Amino acid sequence: MTVRVGVIGAGWIGKEHIRRLTDTVTGARVTAVTDIDAARAAEAAAPVGARVLPDGAALIAADDVDAVLVTSWGPTHAEHVLNATAAGKPVFCEKPLATTAEDCLRIVEAETALGRRLVQVGFMRRYDTGYRKMKQVIDSGRIGEPLIVHCAHRNPTVPESYTSSMAALDTAVHEVDVLRWLLDDEIVSTQVVTPRATSKRFAHLKDPQIMLFETARGVRIDLEVFVNCQYGYDIQCEAVGEEGLVRLPDPASVGLRSAGQHSTEVLTDWVARFADAFDTEFREWIAGVAAGSEPTGPSAWDGYAATVITSATVEALESGRVVATDLKPRPALYGGAA
Amino acid sequence: MTVRVGVIGAGWIGKEHIRRLTDTVTGARVTAVTDIDAARAAEAAAPVGARVLPDGAALIAADDVDAVLVTSWGPTHAEHVLNATAAGKPVFCEKPLATTAEDCLRIVEAETALGRRLVQVGFMRRYDTGYRKMKQVIDSGRIGEPLIVHCAHRNPTVPESYTSSMAALDTAVHEVDVLRWLLDDEIVSTQVVTPRATSKRFAHLKDPQIMLFETARGVRIDLEVFVNCQYGYDIQCEAVGEEGLVRLPDPASVGLRSAGQHSTEVLTDWVARFADAFDTEFREWIAGVAAGSEPTGPSAWDGYAATVITSATVEALESGRVVATDLKPRPALYGGAA
Amino acid sequence: MTVRVGVIGAGWIGKEHIRRLTDTVTGARVTAVTDIDAARAAEAAAPVGARVLPDGAALIAADDVDAVLVTSWGPTHAEHVLNATAAGKPVFCEKPLATTAEDCLRIVEAETALGRRLVQVGFMRRYDTGYRKMKQVIDSGRIGEPLIVHCAHRNPTVPESYTSSMAALDTAVHEVDVLRWLLDDEIVSTQVVTPRATSKRFAHLKDPQIMLFETARGVRIDLEVFVNCQYGYDIQCEAVGEEGLVRLPDPASVGLRSAGQHSTEVLTDWVARFADAFDTEFREWIAGVAAGSEPTGPSAWDGYAATVITSATVEALESGRVVATDLKPRPALYGGAA
Amino acid sequence: MTVRVGVIGAGWIGKEHIRRLTDTVTGARVTAVTDIDAARAAEAAAPVGARVLPDGAALIAADDVDAVLVTSWGPTHAEHVLNATAAGKPVFCEKPLATTAEDCLRIVEAETALGRRLVQVGFMRRYDTGYRKMKQVIDSGRIGEPLIVHCAHRNPTVPESYTSSMAALDTAVHEVDVLRWLLDDEIVSTQVVTPRATSKRFAHLKDPQIMLFETARGVRIDLEVFVNCQYGYDIQCEAVGEEGLVRLPDPASVGLRSAGQHSTEVLTDWVARFADAFDTEFREWIAGVAAGSEPTGPSAWDGYAATVITSATVEALESGRVVATDLKPRPALYGGAA
């Protein structure tokens, strides 16, 4: 059975996922596309033989749409996800699930009322081979109980439109999700320390930032977010446990010896870094939809937690204080006691 | 357009490729399967909804077969490839193209007579990311003219049925192909040096072996083939040029520190090592067939060269002498002057 | 000219340095030893033909003592260093220079009054090849202005006598000194974050601890101190600058491939880790004394700063607050404006 | 007791060792120097307060010379070593022990007649930390019986005076010695394969060369000698055994990330590569002389073997044939049965 996917939002990431669902992932076909810019929708739909629909509601309602992919502008996510849920259709929503905690909670409540999960949020790192191996090692007990995680998220440069709060909301959000999953633990407080800012940035931006998270079990996480590091796109993660440590691998690269140097390449492009993770993410999502099973990836609850934690981190940055995340009790649907 | 593939030979590798064409590669569908063991064919065909045909000739002739995949027993390859070529259908043949130089040449002559390429041989290493980056570096001139290549091909263990000549015919054949391609050069002579044999082998087997190749341009290659190395499946390749060297990366693996050791994993399974390469190999082959273009992968000529060179290496092993490969002139269809 | 060294304190480190001055460093000879335990002094003095003197004062006054090495119990350091300074003799004092800021300042004032440096403090990391290369890279501008430094100081286990405040006073003190020197910058505030404690410790101990330092120029430093990490003695340091980063190398170790693992050794012993640094430290100190020049190693001022900063870190640990270090103005003798 | 050393030959390496014996190694003093160029001898002797003697014979006979260091022109080595042996004085001879097998044998016979070892030959690699760890691993049985060793000896460039036979006699001679010691085995045959020559060489030179050695126990060694590799001074050695492999570490170097590259430094200078090994070599030699014990380093027999094997390798290069080394039976003094 081929899963027929409708795509809401035909910007860069929407087009990238349409290509992925068409060329890389088996068992799926994009049948409908919508966008607030109809021409853009048409341009994305044509090469894959999809039809263009006027808006998200029409697309979600369409008979030839088995599952919905939301890649529109962030503030519109909640509405589309709620509509898809109401229609009983599986929906994959690029991060963020919603831009406010309240909207995230509305989705969580809708799913809870329904009694089964329909929503998956697009945190692709859980599908990266390196992170998966890290999780295997941690879960195996080989490093003992985790105590500390050291992370870095570095990007060569960002455009002027990138603001200081985006360091948490858009950049650190990936670590927030993957660390909650890696540790199977919740982040309960957040703090931001601001080093001297790099001179290689737009003047309004606080860059780099060091974020400090504490989990419910007392694990401490330090995360360097440095979005104008110049030298490359570089993701580092090291978990220190009671008996050892495990470290995320760098991407494999040929080794070169020349001119007095032994060198390997550092990627400069995040798309290349996580291309395989994106493929696996969609492959597993489509397989689940085809099987009629609930999604196993990041849930609406994970989307809610990510929004709450990153928003609290923005507050921590602005106030200079330690901020508690004060998440609601986790409903049983998501493995919680509530 | 979906490419309809008929598969001749439903053993382990045949089933693996059927799974790959079904689950991993878009744009293809396996429609027909045959095997000398009809029950085995049926077992492979059922899950993908393919029909079972009585033999290779029937399968090649079938209307619902656009392209043929040959994964049968080596000595039968030539017949199926020749039949497919005669039928004007694209054919992907697992290595070897044929077990004798004469049979390989018959295929080369058939294609040459036809005036276009239909045959691709299953040397998957050309599709491995690491080897592709090595080739980019070499072709870019960053290490200068290549002079020496050091290689190792190590396997944890082999069964009793593995013979000394298989070190060249089945194992080193992968390096023979990938080195000819990496260097864009031909292997003109071969020699085998036999170190003290490991005690961890069946008594009849010469293991390890060191093969020494010389290319037309004078590059010297040393290749350690060690198929009972115990510790893992380990592929090493380092090209030394006039100004530097480039080295194949090890697969990325999480780093672990525990008990006084920093360690990374060595794979023990060749399937895991080249899984991505197999996927890419078939993705590109299917895309080419769909586009109606000639295959860009290893050609019938490459299959011929591999068979000649590895057969000469067996002769070198048995005689203790340096053996010239004496390849025929390369026809223009394959980029040669003949 | 051979430098005749008198040694005050014949415990483990005293004996180690006597051995070093005798067997490893040229141009020096240990001529006198004293210890509160006369038998211990005699035991240390005999193999090198030194005489035993009743106390530090007598040793400092001795005609056959050109330079003094203080390796006695920490609280006695200040008295011996002040006596040596008063006698106009070069004195090498193992860390700490003194256990209180007040005593350190008395030494600084004595030297300032004298108008020239006689004191060197035993922070050996400045003599480690890896740290020296890091400093060269930073000073060369190749990573741009430093913004962040990530460090870890891990020890396999500590005895029951090791207390929570020793994490700063005895362990982190090495990073405090080497970071001030690496960055040529002063630490102005300190904070301690305590992750969940490892279960593999004595109950009274807070372990691990994460120390957060800020420098005058705004560099932020995070330092993991983990003294029961089990797996090895592991020193990590990575400086992130505006254009790149530089990382302290791990000690060179043979690579081993066996049983599905590629592994290198992690040292378990700090003595082995910094043995070469100790040798270089004494070689350069003795050469300076022989030449009659002022010491170029860590000064009394550096000893004062280390004591103030680590004491403030203990206060930060105990109070849970950010603590300013409030160092006095640096006198001109030590490169300051005061 | 200070060992008084007389030095025969005050060229570059002679001066380097005089500096080492004076500044780096304890327990030694250079008391006498001679050279065919008296001015050069005077220049080397003055800074260390040594006297100049007219020739090797006078120096060996001098009362204030306890041990002799031979760093003169290779063809003169044998005479000085024989004289020192006749005088019953310990003698350290830089490689080669002698330039002909006959002269080496005369020294071996002189020692054998004497019944105790006085001679040590300057193969410093046995004192390198990395090779020593390799030997520990091999001797521990952790890789099982060694079967193959892969080596490379690369130098950035050589002057016009460097000839094709020097690749064996001057360059590979270090591997010949260290491999005999690592494996505790003898090299019984040698062969040379010549790849296409690099264009970055003087026209008369065959560079690179691949040398193939076989040992008495059947271990096969391949050694790439490439003395115009441009990029650095790079020594590689990997021993493959029945159960695993061990690899010589690269020198530790800070890791740098900048401009899309992760890089570490490759040394360009062999002196830096083996500086610590030279120090240890002389420290152990002096300690042995002081203790009156026989030297434990490379013996006259090792010097003989190195000369025979490298001469056979030159013959192999020139003839294109496999050449047997045909060493004489090893006398009991050197651990042999003869």
Coordinates of N, CA and C in Angstrom, one line a residue, chain D residues 80-169:
Chain D
H80 N 87.8 2.5 14.8 CA 87.7 3.1 16.1 C 87.0 2.1 17.1
V81 N 86.0 1.4 16.6 CA 85.3 0.4 17.4 C 86.2 -0.7 17.8
L82 N 87.0 -1.2 16.9 CA 88.0 -2.2 17.2 C 89.0 -1.8 18.2
N83 N 89.5 -0.6 18.0 CA 90.5 0.0 19.0 C 89.9 0.1 20.4
A84 N 88.7 0.6 20.4 CA 88.1 0.8 21.8 C 87.9 -0.6 22.4
T85 N 87.4 -1.6 21.6 CA 87.2 -2.9 22.1 C 88.6 -3.5 22.6
A86 N 89.6 -3.3 21.8 CA 90.9 -3.8 22.2 C 91.3 -3.1 23.5
A87 N 91.0 -1.9 23.7 CA 91.3 -1.2 25.0 C 90.4 -1.5 26.1
G88 N 89.4 -2.3 25.8 CA 88.4 -2.7 26.9 C 87.5 -1.6 27.3
K89 N 87.3 -0.6 26.5 CA 86.4 0.5 26.8 C 85.1 0.3 26.1
P90 N 84.0 0.7 26.8 CA 82.7 0.7 26.2 C 82.6 1.7 25.1
V91 N 82.0 1.3 24.0 CA 82.0 2.2 22.8 C 80.6 2.2 22.2
F92 N 80.1 3.4 22.0 CA 78.8 3.6 21.4 C 79.1 4.1 20.0
C93 N 78.7 3.4 19.0 CA 79.0 3.7 17.6 C 77.7 4.1 16.8
E94 N 77.6 5.3 16.3 CA 76.5 5.7 15.5 C 76.4 4.7 14.3
K95 N 75.2 4.5 13.8 CA 75.1 3.6 12.7 C 75.7 4.2 11.4
P96 N 76.3 3.4 10.5 CA 76.4 1.9 10.6 C 77.6 1.5 11.5
L97 N 77.6 0.3 12.0 CA 78.7 -0.2 12.8 C 79.9 -0.2 11.9
A98 N 79.7 -0.7 10.7 CA 80.8 -0.6 9.7 C 80.1 -0.7 8.3
T99 N 80.8 -0.3 7.3 CA 80.2 -0.2 6.0 C 80.2 -1.5 5.2
T100 N 81.0 -2.5 5.7 CA 81.0 -3.8 5.1 C 80.7 -4.9 6.1
A101 N 80.2 -5.9 5.6 CA 79.9 -7.1 6.4 C 81.1 -7.6 7.0
E102 N 82.2 -7.6 6.3 CA 83.5 -8.1 6.8 C 84.0 -7.4 8.0
D103 N 83.9 -6.1 7.9 CA 84.4 -5.2 9.0 C 83.4 -5.5 10.2
C104 N 82.2 -5.6 10.0 CA 81.2 -5.8 11.1 C 81.6 -7.2 11.8
L105 N 81.9 -8.2 11.0 CA 82.3 -9.5 11.5 C 83.5 -9.4 12.3
R106 N 84.5 -8.6 11.9 CA 85.7 -8.5 12.7 C 85.4 -8.0 14.1
I107 N 84.5 -7.0 14.2 CA 84.1 -6.5 15.5 C 83.4 -7.6 16.3
V108 N 82.5 -8.3 15.7 CA 81.8 -9.4 16.3 C 82.8 -10.4 16.9
E109 N 83.8 -10.7 16.0 CA 84.8 -11.7 16.4 C 85.6 -11.2 17.6
A110 N 86.0 -9.9 17.5 CA 86.7 -9.3 18.6 C 86.0 -9.4 20.0
E111 N 84.7 -9.1 19.9 CA 83.9 -9.2 21.1 C 83.8 -10.6 21.6
T112 N 83.5 -11.5 20.6 CA 83.3 -12.9 21.0 C 84.6 -13.4 21.6
A113 N 85.8 -13.0 21.1 CA 87.0 -13.5 21.7 C 87.2 -12.9 23.1
L114 N 86.7 -11.7 23.3 CA 86.8 -11.1 24.6 C 85.8 -11.7 25.6
G115 N 84.7 -12.2 25.0 CA 83.7 -12.9 25.9 C 82.7 -12.0 26.6
R116 N 82.8 -10.7 26.3 CA 81.7 -9.8 26.8 C 81.5 -8.6 25.8
R117 N 80.3 -8.1 25.9 CA 79.9 -7.0 25.0 C 80.4 -5.7 25.5
L118 N 81.0 -4.9 24.6 CA 81.4 -3.6 24.9 C 80.8 -2.6 24.0
V119 N 80.3 -3.1 22.8 CA 79.8 -2.2 21.7 C 78.3 -2.0 21.8
Q120 N 77.9 -0.8 21.6 CA 76.4 -0.5 21.3 C 76.3 0.3 20.0
V121 N 75.3 0.0 19.2 CA 75.2 0.7 17.9 C 74.0 1.6 18.0
G122 N 74.1 2.8 17.4 CA 73.1 3.8 17.6 C 71.8 3.7 16.8
F123 N 71.1 2.7 17.1 CA 69.7 2.6 16.5 C 68.7 3.0 17.6
M124 N 68.3 4.3 17.4 CA 67.5 4.9 18.5 C 66.1 4.5 18.6
R125 N 65.6 3.9 17.6 CA 64.1 3.7 17.6 C 63.7 2.7 18.7
R126 N 64.6 1.8 19.1 CA 64.3 0.9 20.1 C 64.0 1.6 21.4
Y127 N 64.3 2.9 21.5 CA 64.1 3.7 22.7 C 62.9 4.6 22.6
D128 N 62.2 4.6 21.4 CA 61.0 5.4 21.2 C 59.9 4.8 22.0
T129 N 59.1 5.6 22.7 CA 58.0 5.2 23.6 C 57.0 4.4 22.8
G130 N 56.7 4.8 21.6 CA 55.7 4.1 20.7 C 56.1 2.7 20.3
Y131 N 57.4 2.6 19.9 CA 57.8 1.3 19.5 C 57.9 0.4 20.7
R132 N 58.3 1.0 21.9 CA 58.4 0.1 23.1 C 57.0 -0.4 23.5
K133 N 56.0 0.5 23.3 CA 54.7 0.0 23.6 C 54.2 -1.1 22.6
M134 N 54.6 -0.9 21.4 CA 54.3 -1.9 20.4 C 54.9 -3.3 20.8
K135 N 56.1 -3.2 21.2 CA 56.8 -4.5 21.6 C 56.1 -5.1 22.8
Q136 N 55.8 -4.3 23.7 CA 55.0 -4.8 24.9 C 53.8 -5.6 24.5
V137 N 53.0 -4.9 23.5 CA 51.8 -5.5 23.1 C 52.1 -6.8 22.4
I138 N 53.1 -6.8 21.5 CA 53.4 -8.0 20.7 C 53.8 -9.1 21.7
D139 N 54.8 -8.8 22.6 CA 55.3 -9.8 23.5 C 54.2 -10.3 24.5
S140 N 53.2 -9.5 24.7 CA 52.1 -9.9 25.7 C 51.2 -11.0 25.0
G141 N 51.4 -11.2 23.7 CA 50.5 -12.1 23.0 C 49.1 -11.6 22.6
R142 N 48.9 -10.3 22.9 CA 47.5 -9.7 22.7 C 47.1 -9.7 21.2
I143 N 48.1 -9.7 20.3 CA 47.7 -9.8 18.9 C 48.0 -11.2 18.3
G144 N 48.4 -12.1 19.1 CA 48.7 -13.5 18.7 C 50.1 -13.4 17.9
E145 N 50.4 -14.5 17.3 CA 51.7 -14.6 16.5 C 51.7 -13.5 15.4
P146 N 52.7 -12.7 15.3 CA 52.8 -11.7 14.2 C 52.9 -12.5 12.8
L147 N 52.3 -11.9 11.8 CA 52.3 -12.5 10.5 C 52.8 -11.6 9.5
I148 N 52.4 -10.3 9.6 CA 52.7 -9.3 8.6 C 53.1 -8.0 9.3
V149 N 54.0 -7.2 8.8 CA 54.2 -5.9 9.3 C 54.2 -4.9 8.1
H150 N 53.4 -3.9 8.2 CA 53.4 -2.8 7.2 C 54.1 -1.6 7.7
C151 N 55.0 -1.1 6.9 CA 55.8 0.1 7.4 C 55.9 1.2 6.3
A152 N 56.1 2.4 6.7 CA 56.4 3.5 5.8 C 57.4 4.4 6.5
H153 N 58.4 4.8 5.7 CA 59.4 5.7 6.2 C 59.5 6.9 5.2
R154 N 58.9 8.0 5.6 CA 58.8 9.1 4.6 C 59.5 10.3 5.1
N155 N 60.1 11.0 4.2 CA 60.9 12.2 4.4 C 60.5 13.3 3.5
P156 N 60.5 14.5 3.9 CA 60.0 15.5 2.9 C 60.8 15.6 1.6
T157 N 62.1 15.7 1.8 CA 63.0 15.8 0.6 C 64.4 15.4 1.0
V158 N 65.2 15.1 0.0 CA 66.6 14.7 0.2 C 67.4 15.5 -0.8
P159 N 68.7 15.8 -0.4 CA 69.6 16.5 -1.3 C 70.0 15.7 -2.5
E160 N 70.7 16.3 -3.4 CA 71.1 15.6 -4.6 C 72.1 14.5 -4.3
S161 N 72.8 14.6 -3.2 CA 73.9 13.6 -2.9 C 73.2 12.3 -2.4
Y162 N 72.0 12.3 -2.2 CA 71.3 11.0 -1.7 C 71.1 10.1 -2.9
T163 N 71.6 8.9 -2.8 CA 71.5 8.0 -4.0 C 70.5 6.9 -3.7
S164 N 70.2 6.2 -4.8 CA 69.2 5.1 -4.7 C 69.5 4.0 -3.7
S165 N 70.8 3.7 -3.5 CA 71.2 2.7 -2.5 C 71.1 3.2 -1.1
M166 N 71.1 4.5 -0.9 CA 71.0 5.0 0.4 C 69.6 4.8 1.0
A167 N 68.6 4.6 0.1 CA 67.3 4.2 0.6 C 67.3 3.0 1.5
A168 N 68.1 2.0 1.2 CA 68.3 0.9 2.1 C 69.4 1.2 3.2
L169 N 70.5 1.6 2.7 CA 71.7 1.7 3.7 C 71.5 2.8 4.7

